[in-house]
């Protein structure tokens, strides 16, 4: 079972990008004890060292374990802390968005062309020795994704299929794209929805 989790600062400031990195560290520390293997599939860095605009994670393990691990984080995450980057800044509330990718519709894989290749992304030297990375292309739209975070080709294929399915849905559903844009605008002005988890202080302690 592979579940995709995306953590994003959206259009938030650098402190939100720092919070993405902190939440990633929190999840990495917690995953092993939950029977879940966590793999960094994609990352978008922002500015200085340690700042991440977004990360895409593949969670691998038993279906129930992955769902139990991921579900409590889906939604808006709040980090309450004076800015470590701008000590004089008055704001203390920083928001993140965590999304889980739905399983593809039955039969979606029949619309996709797969290619395998050596991984050049996260996964280290072991992933590079064999063709574990997978590029999935949706034939009708030409949309394509490449996943190489896991050492398992089957896990990368499942992750690529889930990610491509989500991107195809966004591509063909204009209302979904509009909803996403509106949600990001709300995120800039205030909390982007009901807060599902809170963390506090420089140590990013769960409140």
mmCIF file of the C-alpha atoms, coordinates in Angstrom:
data_MODEL
# 
_entry.id   MODEL 
# 
loop_
_atom_site.group_PDB 
_atom_site.id 
_atom_site.type_symbol 
_atom_site.label_atom_id 
_atom_site.label_alt_id 
_atom_site.label_comp_id 
_atom_site.label_asym_id 
_atom_site.label_entity_id 
_atom_site.label_seq_id 
_atom_site.pdbx_PDB_ins_code 
_atom_site.Cartn_x 
_atom_site.Cartn_y 
_atom_site.Cartn_z 
_atom_site.occupancy 
_atom_site.B_iso_or_equiv 
_atom_site.pdbx_formal_charge 
_atom_site.auth_seq_id 
_atom_site.auth_comp_id 
_atom_site.auth_asym_id 
_atom_site.auth_atom_id 
_atom_site.pdbx_PDB_model_num 
ATOM 1   C CA . UNK A 1 1   ? 0.000   0.000  0.000   1.00 0.00 ? 1   UNK A CA 1 
ATOM 2   C CA . UNK A 1 2   ? 1.419   3.397  -1.030  1.00 0.00 ? 2   UNK A CA 1 
ATOM 3   C CA . UNK A 1 3   ? -0.159  6.649  0.124   1.00 0.00 ? 3   UNK A CA 1 
ATOM 4   C CA . UNK A 1 4   ? 0.991   10.050 -1.100  1.00 0.00 ? 4   UNK A CA 1 
ATOM 5   C CA . UNK A 1 5   ? 1.126   12.983 1.318   1.00 0.00 ? 5   UNK A CA 1 
ATOM 6   C CA . UNK A 1 6   ? 1.918   16.538 0.220   1.00 0.00 ? 6   UNK A CA 1 
ATOM 7   C CA . UNK A 1 7   ? 3.000   19.180 2.741   1.00 0.00 ? 7   UNK A CA 1 
ATOM 8   C CA . UNK A 1 8   ? 2.878   22.737 1.427   1.00 0.00 ? 8   UNK A CA 1 
ATOM 9   C CA . UNK A 1 9   ? 3.521   26.244 2.708   1.00 0.00 ? 9   UNK A CA 1 
ATOM 10  C CA . UNK A 1 10  ? 1.353   27.435 -0.191  1.00 0.00 ? 10  UNK A CA 1 
ATOM 11  C CA . UNK A 1 11  ? 2.070   31.170 -0.580  1.00 0.00 ? 11  UNK A CA 1 
ATOM 12  C CA . UNK A 1 12  ? 3.019   31.632 3.074   1.00 0.00 ? 12  UNK A CA 1 
ATOM 13  C CA . UNK A 1 13  ? 6.237   33.401 4.171   1.00 0.00 ? 13  UNK A CA 1 
ATOM 14  C CA . UNK A 1 14  ? 9.617   31.854 4.942   1.00 0.00 ? 14  UNK A CA 1 
ATOM 15  C CA . UNK A 1 15  ? 8.474   30.812 8.418   1.00 0.00 ? 15  UNK A CA 1 
ATOM 16  C CA . UNK A 1 16  ? 5.861   28.535 6.832   1.00 0.00 ? 16  UNK A CA 1 
ATOM 17  C CA . UNK A 1 17  ? 8.606   27.007 4.673   1.00 0.00 ? 17  UNK A CA 1 
ATOM 18  C CA . UNK A 1 18  ? 10.624  26.375 7.837   1.00 0.00 ? 18  UNK A CA 1 
ATOM 19  C CA . UNK A 1 19  ? 7.551   24.734 9.343   1.00 0.00 ? 19  UNK A CA 1 
ATOM 20  C CA . UNK A 1 20  ? 7.353   22.381 6.338   1.00 0.00 ? 20  UNK A CA 1 
ATOM 21  C CA . UNK A 1 21  ? 10.880  21.176 7.149   1.00 0.00 ? 21  UNK A CA 1 
ATOM 22  C CA . UNK A 1 22  ? 10.006  20.807 10.829  1.00 0.00 ? 22  UNK A CA 1 
ATOM 23  C CA . UNK A 1 23  ? 6.861   18.809 10.092  1.00 0.00 ? 23  UNK A CA 1 
ATOM 24  C CA . UNK A 1 24  ? 8.868   16.581 7.737   1.00 0.00 ? 24  UNK A CA 1 
ATOM 25  C CA . UNK A 1 25  ? 11.320  15.856 10.562  1.00 0.00 ? 25  UNK A CA 1 
ATOM 26  C CA . UNK A 1 26  ? 8.432   15.152 12.939  1.00 0.00 ? 26  UNK A CA 1 
ATOM 27  C CA . UNK A 1 27  ? 6.887   12.657 10.526  1.00 0.00 ? 27  UNK A CA 1 
ATOM 28  C CA . UNK A 1 28  ? 10.205  10.927 9.795   1.00 0.00 ? 28  UNK A CA 1 
ATOM 29  C CA . UNK A 1 29  ? 10.757  10.390 13.518  1.00 0.00 ? 29  UNK A CA 1 
ATOM 30  C CA . UNK A 1 30  ? 7.242   9.055  14.019  1.00 0.00 ? 30  UNK A CA 1 
ATOM 31  C CA . UNK A 1 31  ? 6.915   6.845  10.937  1.00 0.00 ? 31  UNK A CA 1 
ATOM 32  C CA . UNK A 1 32  ? 9.039   3.903  12.047  1.00 0.00 ? 32  UNK A CA 1 
ATOM 33  C CA . UNK A 1 33  ? 7.145   3.396  15.292  1.00 0.00 ? 33  UNK A CA 1 
ATOM 34  C CA . UNK A 1 34  ? 3.890   3.387  13.304  1.00 0.00 ? 34  UNK A CA 1 
ATOM 35  C CA . UNK A 1 35  ? 4.938   0.591  10.961  1.00 0.00 ? 35  UNK A CA 1 
ATOM 36  C CA . UNK A 1 36  ? 5.150   3.006  8.025   1.00 0.00 ? 36  UNK A CA 1 
ATOM 37  C CA . UNK A 1 37  ? 8.097   3.596  5.686   1.00 0.00 ? 37  UNK A CA 1 
ATOM 38  C CA . UNK A 1 38  ? 8.321   7.234  4.655   1.00 0.00 ? 38  UNK A CA 1 
ATOM 39  C CA . UNK A 1 39  ? 10.146  8.228  1.451   1.00 0.00 ? 39  UNK A CA 1 
ATOM 40  C CA . UNK A 1 40  ? 10.784  11.759 0.190   1.00 0.00 ? 40  UNK A CA 1 
ATOM 41  C CA . UNK A 1 41  ? 9.637   11.753 -3.451  1.00 0.00 ? 41  UNK A CA 1 
ATOM 42  C CA . UNK A 1 42  ? 9.795   15.428 -4.409  1.00 0.00 ? 42  UNK A CA 1 
ATOM 43  C CA . UNK A 1 43  ? 10.828  18.653 -2.709  1.00 0.00 ? 43  UNK A CA 1 
ATOM 44  C CA . UNK A 1 44  ? 10.697  22.319 -3.643  1.00 0.00 ? 44  UNK A CA 1 
ATOM 45  C CA . UNK A 1 45  ? 13.234  24.417 -1.766  1.00 0.00 ? 45  UNK A CA 1 
ATOM 46  C CA . UNK A 1 46  ? 12.687  28.049 -0.899  1.00 0.00 ? 46  UNK A CA 1 
ATOM 47  C CA . UNK A 1 47  ? 15.420  30.585 -0.192  1.00 0.00 ? 47  UNK A CA 1 
ATOM 48  C CA . UNK A 1 48  ? 17.923  29.735 2.514   1.00 0.00 ? 48  UNK A CA 1 
ATOM 49  C CA . UNK A 1 49  ? 19.077  26.398 3.842   1.00 0.00 ? 49  UNK A CA 1 
ATOM 50  C CA . UNK A 1 50  ? 16.428  24.322 5.557   1.00 0.00 ? 50  UNK A CA 1 
ATOM 51  C CA . UNK A 1 51  ? 13.435  26.066 3.963   1.00 0.00 ? 51  UNK A CA 1 
ATOM 52  C CA . UNK A 1 52  ? 11.007  23.928 1.967   1.00 0.00 ? 52  UNK A CA 1 
ATOM 53  C CA . UNK A 1 53  ? 8.119   25.313 -0.050  1.00 0.00 ? 53  UNK A CA 1 
ATOM 54  C CA . UNK A 1 54  ? 6.624   21.834 -0.363  1.00 0.00 ? 54  UNK A CA 1 
ATOM 55  C CA . UNK A 1 55  ? 7.423   18.147 -0.106  1.00 0.00 ? 55  UNK A CA 1 
ATOM 56  C CA . UNK A 1 56  ? 5.753   15.063 -1.523  1.00 0.00 ? 56  UNK A CA 1 
ATOM 57  C CA . UNK A 1 57  ? 6.044   11.905 0.582   1.00 0.00 ? 57  UNK A CA 1 
ATOM 58  C CA . UNK A 1 58  ? 5.288   8.279  -0.212  1.00 0.00 ? 58  UNK A CA 1 
ATOM 59  C CA . UNK A 1 59  ? 4.038   6.276  2.774   1.00 0.00 ? 59  UNK A CA 1 
ATOM 60  C CA . UNK A 1 60  ? 4.451   2.529  2.390   1.00 0.00 ? 60  UNK A CA 1 
ATOM 61  C CA . UNK A 1 61  ? 3.104   -0.235 4.624   1.00 0.00 ? 61  UNK A CA 1 
ATOM 62  C CA . UNK A 1 62  ? -0.140  -1.918 5.532   1.00 0.00 ? 62  UNK A CA 1 
ATOM 63  C CA . UNK A 1 63  ? -3.159  0.011  4.281   1.00 0.00 ? 63  UNK A CA 1 
ATOM 64  C CA . UNK A 1 64  ? -4.628  0.457  7.775   1.00 0.00 ? 64  UNK A CA 1 
ATOM 65  C CA . UNK A 1 65  ? -1.280  1.620  9.188   1.00 0.00 ? 65  UNK A CA 1 
ATOM 66  C CA . UNK A 1 66  ? -0.800  4.211  6.419   1.00 0.00 ? 66  UNK A CA 1 
ATOM 67  C CA . UNK A 1 67  ? -4.299  5.574  6.866   1.00 0.00 ? 67  UNK A CA 1 
ATOM 68  C CA . UNK A 1 68  ? -3.988  5.704  10.649  1.00 0.00 ? 68  UNK A CA 1 
ATOM 69  C CA . UNK A 1 69  ? -0.659  7.507  10.335  1.00 0.00 ? 69  UNK A CA 1 
ATOM 70  C CA . UNK A 1 70  ? -1.669  10.017 7.653   1.00 0.00 ? 70  UNK A CA 1 
ATOM 71  C CA . UNK A 1 71  ? -5.305  10.878 8.366   1.00 0.00 ? 71  UNK A CA 1 
ATOM 72  C CA . UNK A 1 72  ? -4.769  13.046 11.484  1.00 0.00 ? 72  UNK A CA 1 
ATOM 73  C CA . UNK A 1 73  ? -2.499  15.401 9.495   1.00 0.00 ? 73  UNK A CA 1 
ATOM 74  C CA . UNK A 1 74  ? -4.794  15.967 6.507   1.00 0.00 ? 74  UNK A CA 1 
ATOM 75  C CA . UNK A 1 75  ? -5.896  19.598 6.541   1.00 0.00 ? 75  UNK A CA 1 
ATOM 76  C CA . UNK A 1 76  ? -4.457  22.744 8.090   1.00 0.00 ? 76  UNK A CA 1 
ATOM 77  C CA . UNK A 1 77  ? -1.497  22.522 10.478  1.00 0.00 ? 77  UNK A CA 1 
ATOM 78  C CA . UNK A 1 78  ? -0.758  25.439 12.831  1.00 0.00 ? 78  UNK A CA 1 
ATOM 79  C CA . UNK A 1 79  ? 2.692   26.189 14.237  1.00 0.00 ? 79  UNK A CA 1 
ATOM 80  C CA . UNK A 1 80  ? 2.620   28.748 17.066  1.00 0.00 ? 80  UNK A CA 1 
ATOM 81  C CA . UNK A 1 81  ? 6.071   30.276 17.581  1.00 0.00 ? 81  UNK A CA 1 
ATOM 82  C CA . UNK A 1 82  ? 7.785   33.685 17.457  1.00 0.00 ? 82  UNK A CA 1 
ATOM 83  C CA . UNK A 1 83  ? 9.621   33.916 14.156  1.00 0.00 ? 83  UNK A CA 1 
ATOM 84  C CA . UNK A 1 84  ? 13.108  32.314 14.325  1.00 0.00 ? 84  UNK A CA 1 
ATOM 85  C CA . UNK A 1 85  ? 13.932  34.170 11.112  1.00 0.00 ? 85  UNK A CA 1 
ATOM 86  C CA . UNK A 1 86  ? 12.655  37.662 11.989  1.00 0.00 ? 86  UNK A CA 1 
ATOM 87  C CA . UNK A 1 87  ? 12.913  38.157 15.775  1.00 0.00 ? 87  UNK A CA 1 
ATOM 88  C CA . UNK A 1 88  ? 11.162  41.535 15.692  1.00 0.00 ? 88  UNK A CA 1 
ATOM 89  C CA . UNK A 1 89  ? 8.202   40.242 13.712  1.00 0.00 ? 89  UNK A CA 1 
ATOM 90  C CA . UNK A 1 90  ? 4.942   40.311 15.661  1.00 0.00 ? 90  UNK A CA 1 
ATOM 91  C CA . UNK A 1 91  ? 3.237   37.362 13.988  1.00 0.00 ? 91  UNK A CA 1 
ATOM 92  C CA . UNK A 1 92  ? 3.363   34.003 15.801  1.00 0.00 ? 92  UNK A CA 1 
ATOM 93  C CA . UNK A 1 93  ? 0.915   31.826 13.843  1.00 0.00 ? 93  UNK A CA 1 
ATOM 94  C CA . UNK A 1 94  ? 2.196   29.949 10.786  1.00 0.00 ? 94  UNK A CA 1 
ATOM 95  C CA . UNK A 1 95  ? 0.001   27.663 8.670   1.00 0.00 ? 95  UNK A CA 1 
ATOM 96  C CA . UNK A 1 96  ? 0.688   24.628 6.499   1.00 0.00 ? 96  UNK A CA 1 
ATOM 97  C CA . UNK A 1 97  ? -1.543  22.558 4.270   1.00 0.00 ? 97  UNK A CA 1 
ATOM 98  C CA . UNK A 1 98  ? -1.353  18.760 4.201   1.00 0.00 ? 98  UNK A CA 1 
ATOM 99  C CA . UNK A 1 99  ? -3.089  16.873 1.392   1.00 0.00 ? 99  UNK A CA 1 
ATOM 100 C CA . UNK A 1 100 ? -3.514  13.158 0.814   1.00 0.00 ? 100 UNK A CA 1 
ATOM 101 C CA . UNK A 1 101 ? -3.849  11.903 -2.752  1.00 0.00 ? 101 UNK A CA 1 
ATOM 102 C CA . UNK A 1 102 ? -6.862  9.719  -3.403  1.00 0.00 ? 102 UNK A CA 1 
ATOM 103 C CA . UNK A 1 103 ? -6.472  6.304  -4.970  1.00 0.00 ? 103 UNK A CA 1 
ATOM 104 C CA . UNK A 1 104 ? -6.861  6.409  -8.782  1.00 0.00 ? 104 UNK A CA 1 
ATOM 105 C CA . UNK A 1 105 ? -10.210 5.432  -10.268 1.00 0.00 ? 105 UNK A CA 1 
ATOM 106 C CA . UNK A 1 106 ? -10.467 1.781  -11.241 1.00 0.00 ? 106 UNK A CA 1 
ATOM 107 C CA . UNK A 1 107 ? -9.084  1.312  -14.730 1.00 0.00 ? 107 UNK A CA 1 
ATOM 108 C CA . UNK A 1 108 ? -7.080  4.571  -14.751 1.00 0.00 ? 108 UNK A CA 1 
ATOM 109 C CA . UNK A 1 109 ? -3.864  2.583  -15.185 1.00 0.00 ? 109 UNK A CA 1 
ATOM 110 C CA . UNK A 1 110 ? -5.098  1.450  -18.604 1.00 0.00 ? 110 UNK A CA 1 
ATOM 111 C CA . UNK A 1 111 ? -4.863  5.093  -19.772 1.00 0.00 ? 111 UNK A CA 1 
ATOM 112 C CA . UNK A 1 112 ? -1.232  5.452  -18.691 1.00 0.00 ? 112 UNK A CA 1 
ATOM 113 C CA . UNK A 1 113 ? 2.077   4.610  -20.392 1.00 0.00 ? 113 UNK A CA 1 
ATOM 114 C CA . UNK A 1 114 ? 4.931   3.647  -18.045 1.00 0.00 ? 114 UNK A CA 1 
ATOM 115 C CA . UNK A 1 115 ? 8.691   3.929  -18.572 1.00 0.00 ? 115 UNK A CA 1 
ATOM 116 C CA . UNK A 1 116 ? 11.418  2.844  -16.156 1.00 0.00 ? 116 UNK A CA 1 
ATOM 117 C CA . UNK A 1 117 ? 14.815  4.490  -15.664 1.00 0.00 ? 117 UNK A CA 1 
ATOM 118 C CA . UNK A 1 118 ? 17.539  4.979  -13.117 1.00 0.00 ? 118 UNK A CA 1 
ATOM 119 C CA . UNK A 1 119 ? 16.609  7.235  -10.257 1.00 0.00 ? 119 UNK A CA 1 
ATOM 120 C CA . UNK A 1 120 ? 18.418  10.568 -9.945  1.00 0.00 ? 120 UNK A CA 1 
ATOM 121 C CA . UNK A 1 121 ? 16.373  11.989 -7.082  1.00 0.00 ? 121 UNK A CA 1 
ATOM 122 C CA . UNK A 1 122 ? 15.975  11.202 -3.376  1.00 0.00 ? 122 UNK A CA 1 
ATOM 123 C CA . UNK A 1 123 ? 16.705  7.588  -2.531  1.00 0.00 ? 123 UNK A CA 1 
ATOM 124 C CA . UNK A 1 124 ? 20.481  7.585  -2.602  1.00 0.00 ? 124 UNK A CA 1 
ATOM 125 C CA . UNK A 1 125 ? 23.059  5.499  -4.385  1.00 0.00 ? 125 UNK A CA 1 
ATOM 126 C CA . UNK A 1 126 ? 21.128  2.225  -4.063  1.00 0.00 ? 126 UNK A CA 1 
ATOM 127 C CA . UNK A 1 127 ? 18.201  3.621  -6.070  1.00 0.00 ? 127 UNK A CA 1 
ATOM 128 C CA . UNK A 1 128 ? 20.574  4.662  -8.861  1.00 0.00 ? 128 UNK A CA 1 
ATOM 129 C CA . UNK A 1 129 ? 22.010  1.176  -9.509  1.00 0.00 ? 129 UNK A CA 1 
ATOM 130 C CA . UNK A 1 130 ? 18.856  -0.251 -11.082 1.00 0.00 ? 130 UNK A CA 1 
ATOM 131 C CA . UNK A 1 131 ? 15.932  1.136  -13.050 1.00 0.00 ? 131 UNK A CA 1 
ATOM 132 C CA . UNK A 1 132 ? 13.639  1.755  -10.096 1.00 0.00 ? 132 UNK A CA 1 
ATOM 133 C CA . UNK A 1 133 ? 12.369  5.183  -11.149 1.00 0.00 ? 133 UNK A CA 1 
ATOM 134 C CA . UNK A 1 134 ? 9.117   5.326  -13.084 1.00 0.00 ? 134 UNK A CA 1 
ATOM 135 C CA . UNK A 1 135 ? 7.750   7.917  -15.502 1.00 0.00 ? 135 UNK A CA 1 
ATOM 136 C CA . UNK A 1 136 ? 3.989   7.728  -15.981 1.00 0.00 ? 136 UNK A CA 1 
ATOM 137 C CA . UNK A 1 137 ? 2.338   9.551  -18.900 1.00 0.00 ? 137 UNK A CA 1 
ATOM 138 C CA . UNK A 1 138 ? -1.397  10.023 -19.325 1.00 0.00 ? 138 UNK A CA 1 
ATOM 139 C CA . UNK A 1 139 ? -1.823  9.305  -23.024 1.00 0.00 ? 139 UNK A CA 1 
ATOM 140 C CA . UNK A 1 140 ? -4.899  11.487 -23.635 1.00 0.00 ? 140 UNK A CA 1 
ATOM 141 C CA . UNK A 1 141 ? -3.572  14.687 -22.013 1.00 0.00 ? 141 UNK A CA 1 
ATOM 142 C CA . UNK A 1 142 ? 0.180   14.165 -22.300 1.00 0.00 ? 142 UNK A CA 1 
ATOM 143 C CA . UNK A 1 143 ? 0.609   14.930 -18.590 1.00 0.00 ? 143 UNK A CA 1 
ATOM 144 C CA . UNK A 1 144 ? 3.620   13.157 -17.106 1.00 0.00 ? 144 UNK A CA 1 
ATOM 145 C CA . UNK A 1 145 ? 5.203   12.566 -13.694 1.00 0.00 ? 145 UNK A CA 1 
ATOM 146 C CA . UNK A 1 146 ? 8.435   10.896 -12.654 1.00 0.00 ? 146 UNK A CA 1 
ATOM 147 C CA . UNK A 1 147 ? 8.791   9.160  -9.293  1.00 0.00 ? 147 UNK A CA 1 
ATOM 148 C CA . UNK A 1 148 ? 12.055  7.700  -8.025  1.00 0.00 ? 148 UNK A CA 1 
ATOM 149 C CA . UNK A 1 149 ? 11.974  8.138  -4.277  1.00 0.00 ? 149 UNK A CA 1 
ATOM 150 C CA . UNK A 1 150 ? 11.648  4.474  -3.337  1.00 0.00 ? 150 UNK A CA 1 
ATOM 151 C CA . UNK A 1 151 ? 14.086  1.637  -4.020  1.00 0.00 ? 151 UNK A CA 1 
ATOM 152 C CA . UNK A 1 152 ? 11.072  -0.424 -5.065  1.00 0.00 ? 152 UNK A CA 1 
ATOM 153 C CA . UNK A 1 153 ? 9.936   -0.039 -8.670  1.00 0.00 ? 153 UNK A CA 1 
ATOM 154 C CA . UNK A 1 154 ? 6.431   -1.244 -7.779  1.00 0.00 ? 154 UNK A CA 1 
ATOM 155 C CA . UNK A 1 155 ? 6.155   1.362  -5.001  1.00 0.00 ? 155 UNK A CA 1 
ATOM 156 C CA . UNK A 1 156 ? 7.338   4.098  -7.374  1.00 0.00 ? 156 UNK A CA 1 
ATOM 157 C CA . UNK A 1 157 ? 4.807   2.938  -9.971  1.00 0.00 ? 157 UNK A CA 1 
ATOM 158 C CA . UNK A 1 158 ? 1.962   3.077  -7.448  1.00 0.00 ? 158 UNK A CA 1 
ATOM 159 C CA . UNK A 1 159 ? 3.036   6.535  -6.281  1.00 0.00 ? 159 UNK A CA 1 
ATOM 160 C CA . UNK A 1 160 ? 3.371   7.798  -9.862  1.00 0.00 ? 160 UNK A CA 1 
ATOM 161 C CA . UNK A 1 161 ? -0.090  6.489  -10.725 1.00 0.00 ? 161 UNK A CA 1 
ATOM 162 C CA . UNK A 1 162 ? -1.680  8.195  -7.711  1.00 0.00 ? 162 UNK A CA 1 
ATOM 163 C CA . UNK A 1 163 ? 0.100   11.505 -8.360  1.00 0.00 ? 163 UNK A CA 1 
ATOM 164 C CA . UNK A 1 164 ? -0.680  11.463 -12.088 1.00 0.00 ? 164 UNK A CA 1 
ATOM 165 C CA . UNK A 1 165 ? -4.332  10.675 -11.379 1.00 0.00 ? 165 UNK A CA 1 
ATOM 166 C CA . UNK A 1 166 ? -4.552  13.732 -9.104  1.00 0.00 ? 166 UNK A CA 1 
ATOM 167 C CA . UNK A 1 167 ? -2.901  15.976 -11.694 1.00 0.00 ? 167 UNK A CA 1 
ATOM 168 C CA . UNK A 1 168 ? -5.182  14.738 -14.459 1.00 0.00 ? 168 UNK A CA 1 
ATOM 169 C CA . UNK A 1 169 ? -8.235  15.448 -12.286 1.00 0.00 ? 169 UNK A CA 1 
ATOM 170 C CA . UNK A 1 170 ? -6.943  18.987 -11.661 1.00 0.00 ? 170 UNK A CA 1 
ATOM 171 C CA . UNK A 1 171 ? -6.301  19.431 -15.373 1.00 0.00 ? 171 UNK A CA 1 
ATOM 172 C CA . UNK A 1 172 ? -9.773  18.429 -16.540 1.00 0.00 ? 172 UNK A CA 1 
ATOM 173 C CA . UNK A 1 173 ? -11.768 19.892 -13.654 1.00 0.00 ? 173 UNK A CA 1 
ATOM 174 C CA . UNK A 1 174 ? -11.747 23.692 -13.884 1.00 0.00 ? 174 UNK A CA 1 
ATOM 175 C CA . UNK A 1 175 ? -13.863 24.046 -10.774 1.00 0.00 ? 175 UNK A CA 1 
ATOM 176 C CA . UNK A 1 176 ? -11.288 22.090 -8.761  1.00 0.00 ? 176 UNK A CA 1 
ATOM 177 C CA . UNK A 1 177 ? -8.533  24.418 -9.940  1.00 0.00 ? 177 UNK A CA 1 
ATOM 178 C CA . UNK A 1 178 ? -10.662 27.440 -9.018  1.00 0.00 ? 178 UNK A CA 1 
ATOM 179 C CA . UNK A 1 179 ? -11.359 25.958 -5.583  1.00 0.00 ? 179 UNK A CA 1 
ATOM 180 C CA . UNK A 1 180 ? -7.653  25.393 -5.019  1.00 0.00 ? 180 UNK A CA 1 
ATOM 181 C CA . UNK A 1 181 ? -6.859  28.999 -6.003  1.00 0.00 ? 181 UNK A CA 1 
ATOM 182 C CA . UNK A 1 182 ? -9.528  30.324 -3.665  1.00 0.00 ? 182 UNK A CA 1 
ATOM 183 C CA . UNK A 1 183 ? -8.239  28.151 -0.835  1.00 0.00 ? 183 UNK A CA 1 
ATOM 184 C CA . UNK A 1 184 ? -4.735  29.510 -1.315  1.00 0.00 ? 184 UNK A CA 1 
ATOM 185 C CA . UNK A 1 185 ? -6.044  33.077 -1.233  1.00 0.00 ? 185 UNK A CA 1 
ATOM 186 C CA . UNK A 1 186 ? -7.812  32.349 2.052   1.00 0.00 ? 186 UNK A CA 1 
ATOM 187 C CA . UNK A 1 187 ? -4.584  30.852 3.347   1.00 0.00 ? 187 UNK A CA 1 
ATOM 188 C CA . UNK A 1 188 ? -2.764  34.138 2.736   1.00 0.00 ? 188 UNK A CA 1 
ATOM 189 C CA . UNK A 1 189 ? -5.305  36.117 4.725   1.00 0.00 ? 189 UNK A CA 1 
ATOM 190 C CA . UNK A 1 190 ? -6.030  33.720 7.594   1.00 0.00 ? 190 UNK A CA 1 
ATOM 191 C CA . UNK A 1 191 ? -6.065  30.059 8.522   1.00 0.00 ? 191 UNK A CA 1 
ATOM 192 C CA . UNK A 1 192 ? -6.813  27.946 5.465   1.00 0.00 ? 192 UNK A CA 1 
ATOM 193 C CA . UNK A 1 193 ? -9.571  25.979 7.177   1.00 0.00 ? 193 UNK A CA 1 
ATOM 194 C CA . UNK A 1 194 ? -10.117 24.148 10.439  1.00 0.00 ? 194 UNK A CA 1 
ATOM 195 C CA . UNK A 1 195 ? -6.840  23.386 12.206  1.00 0.00 ? 195 UNK A CA 1 
ATOM 196 C CA . UNK A 1 196 ? -6.358  19.627 12.609  1.00 0.00 ? 196 UNK A CA 1 
ATOM 197 C CA . UNK A 1 197 ? -3.043  19.730 14.509  1.00 0.00 ? 197 UNK A CA 1 
ATOM 198 C CA . UNK A 1 198 ? -1.106  22.336 16.469  1.00 0.00 ? 198 UNK A CA 1 
ATOM 199 C CA . UNK A 1 199 ? 2.613   22.526 17.171  1.00 0.00 ? 199 UNK A CA 1 
ATOM 200 C CA . UNK A 1 200 ? 4.378   25.031 19.433  1.00 0.00 ? 200 UNK A CA 1 
ATOM 201 C CA . UNK A 1 201 ? 7.781   26.570 19.967  1.00 0.00 ? 201 UNK A CA 1 
ATOM 202 C CA . UNK A 1 202 ? 11.166  26.229 18.267  1.00 0.00 ? 202 UNK A CA 1 
ATOM 203 C CA . UNK A 1 203 ? 11.224  22.483 19.070  1.00 0.00 ? 203 UNK A CA 1 
ATOM 204 C CA . UNK A 1 204 ? 7.986   22.011 17.105  1.00 0.00 ? 204 UNK A CA 1 
ATOM 205 C CA . UNK A 1 205 ? 6.282   20.210 19.986  1.00 0.00 ? 205 UNK A CA 1 
ATOM 206 C CA . UNK A 1 206 ? 2.820   18.815 19.347  1.00 0.00 ? 206 UNK A CA 1 
ATOM 207 C CA . UNK A 1 207 ? 0.347   20.767 21.441  1.00 0.00 ? 207 UNK A CA 1 
# 
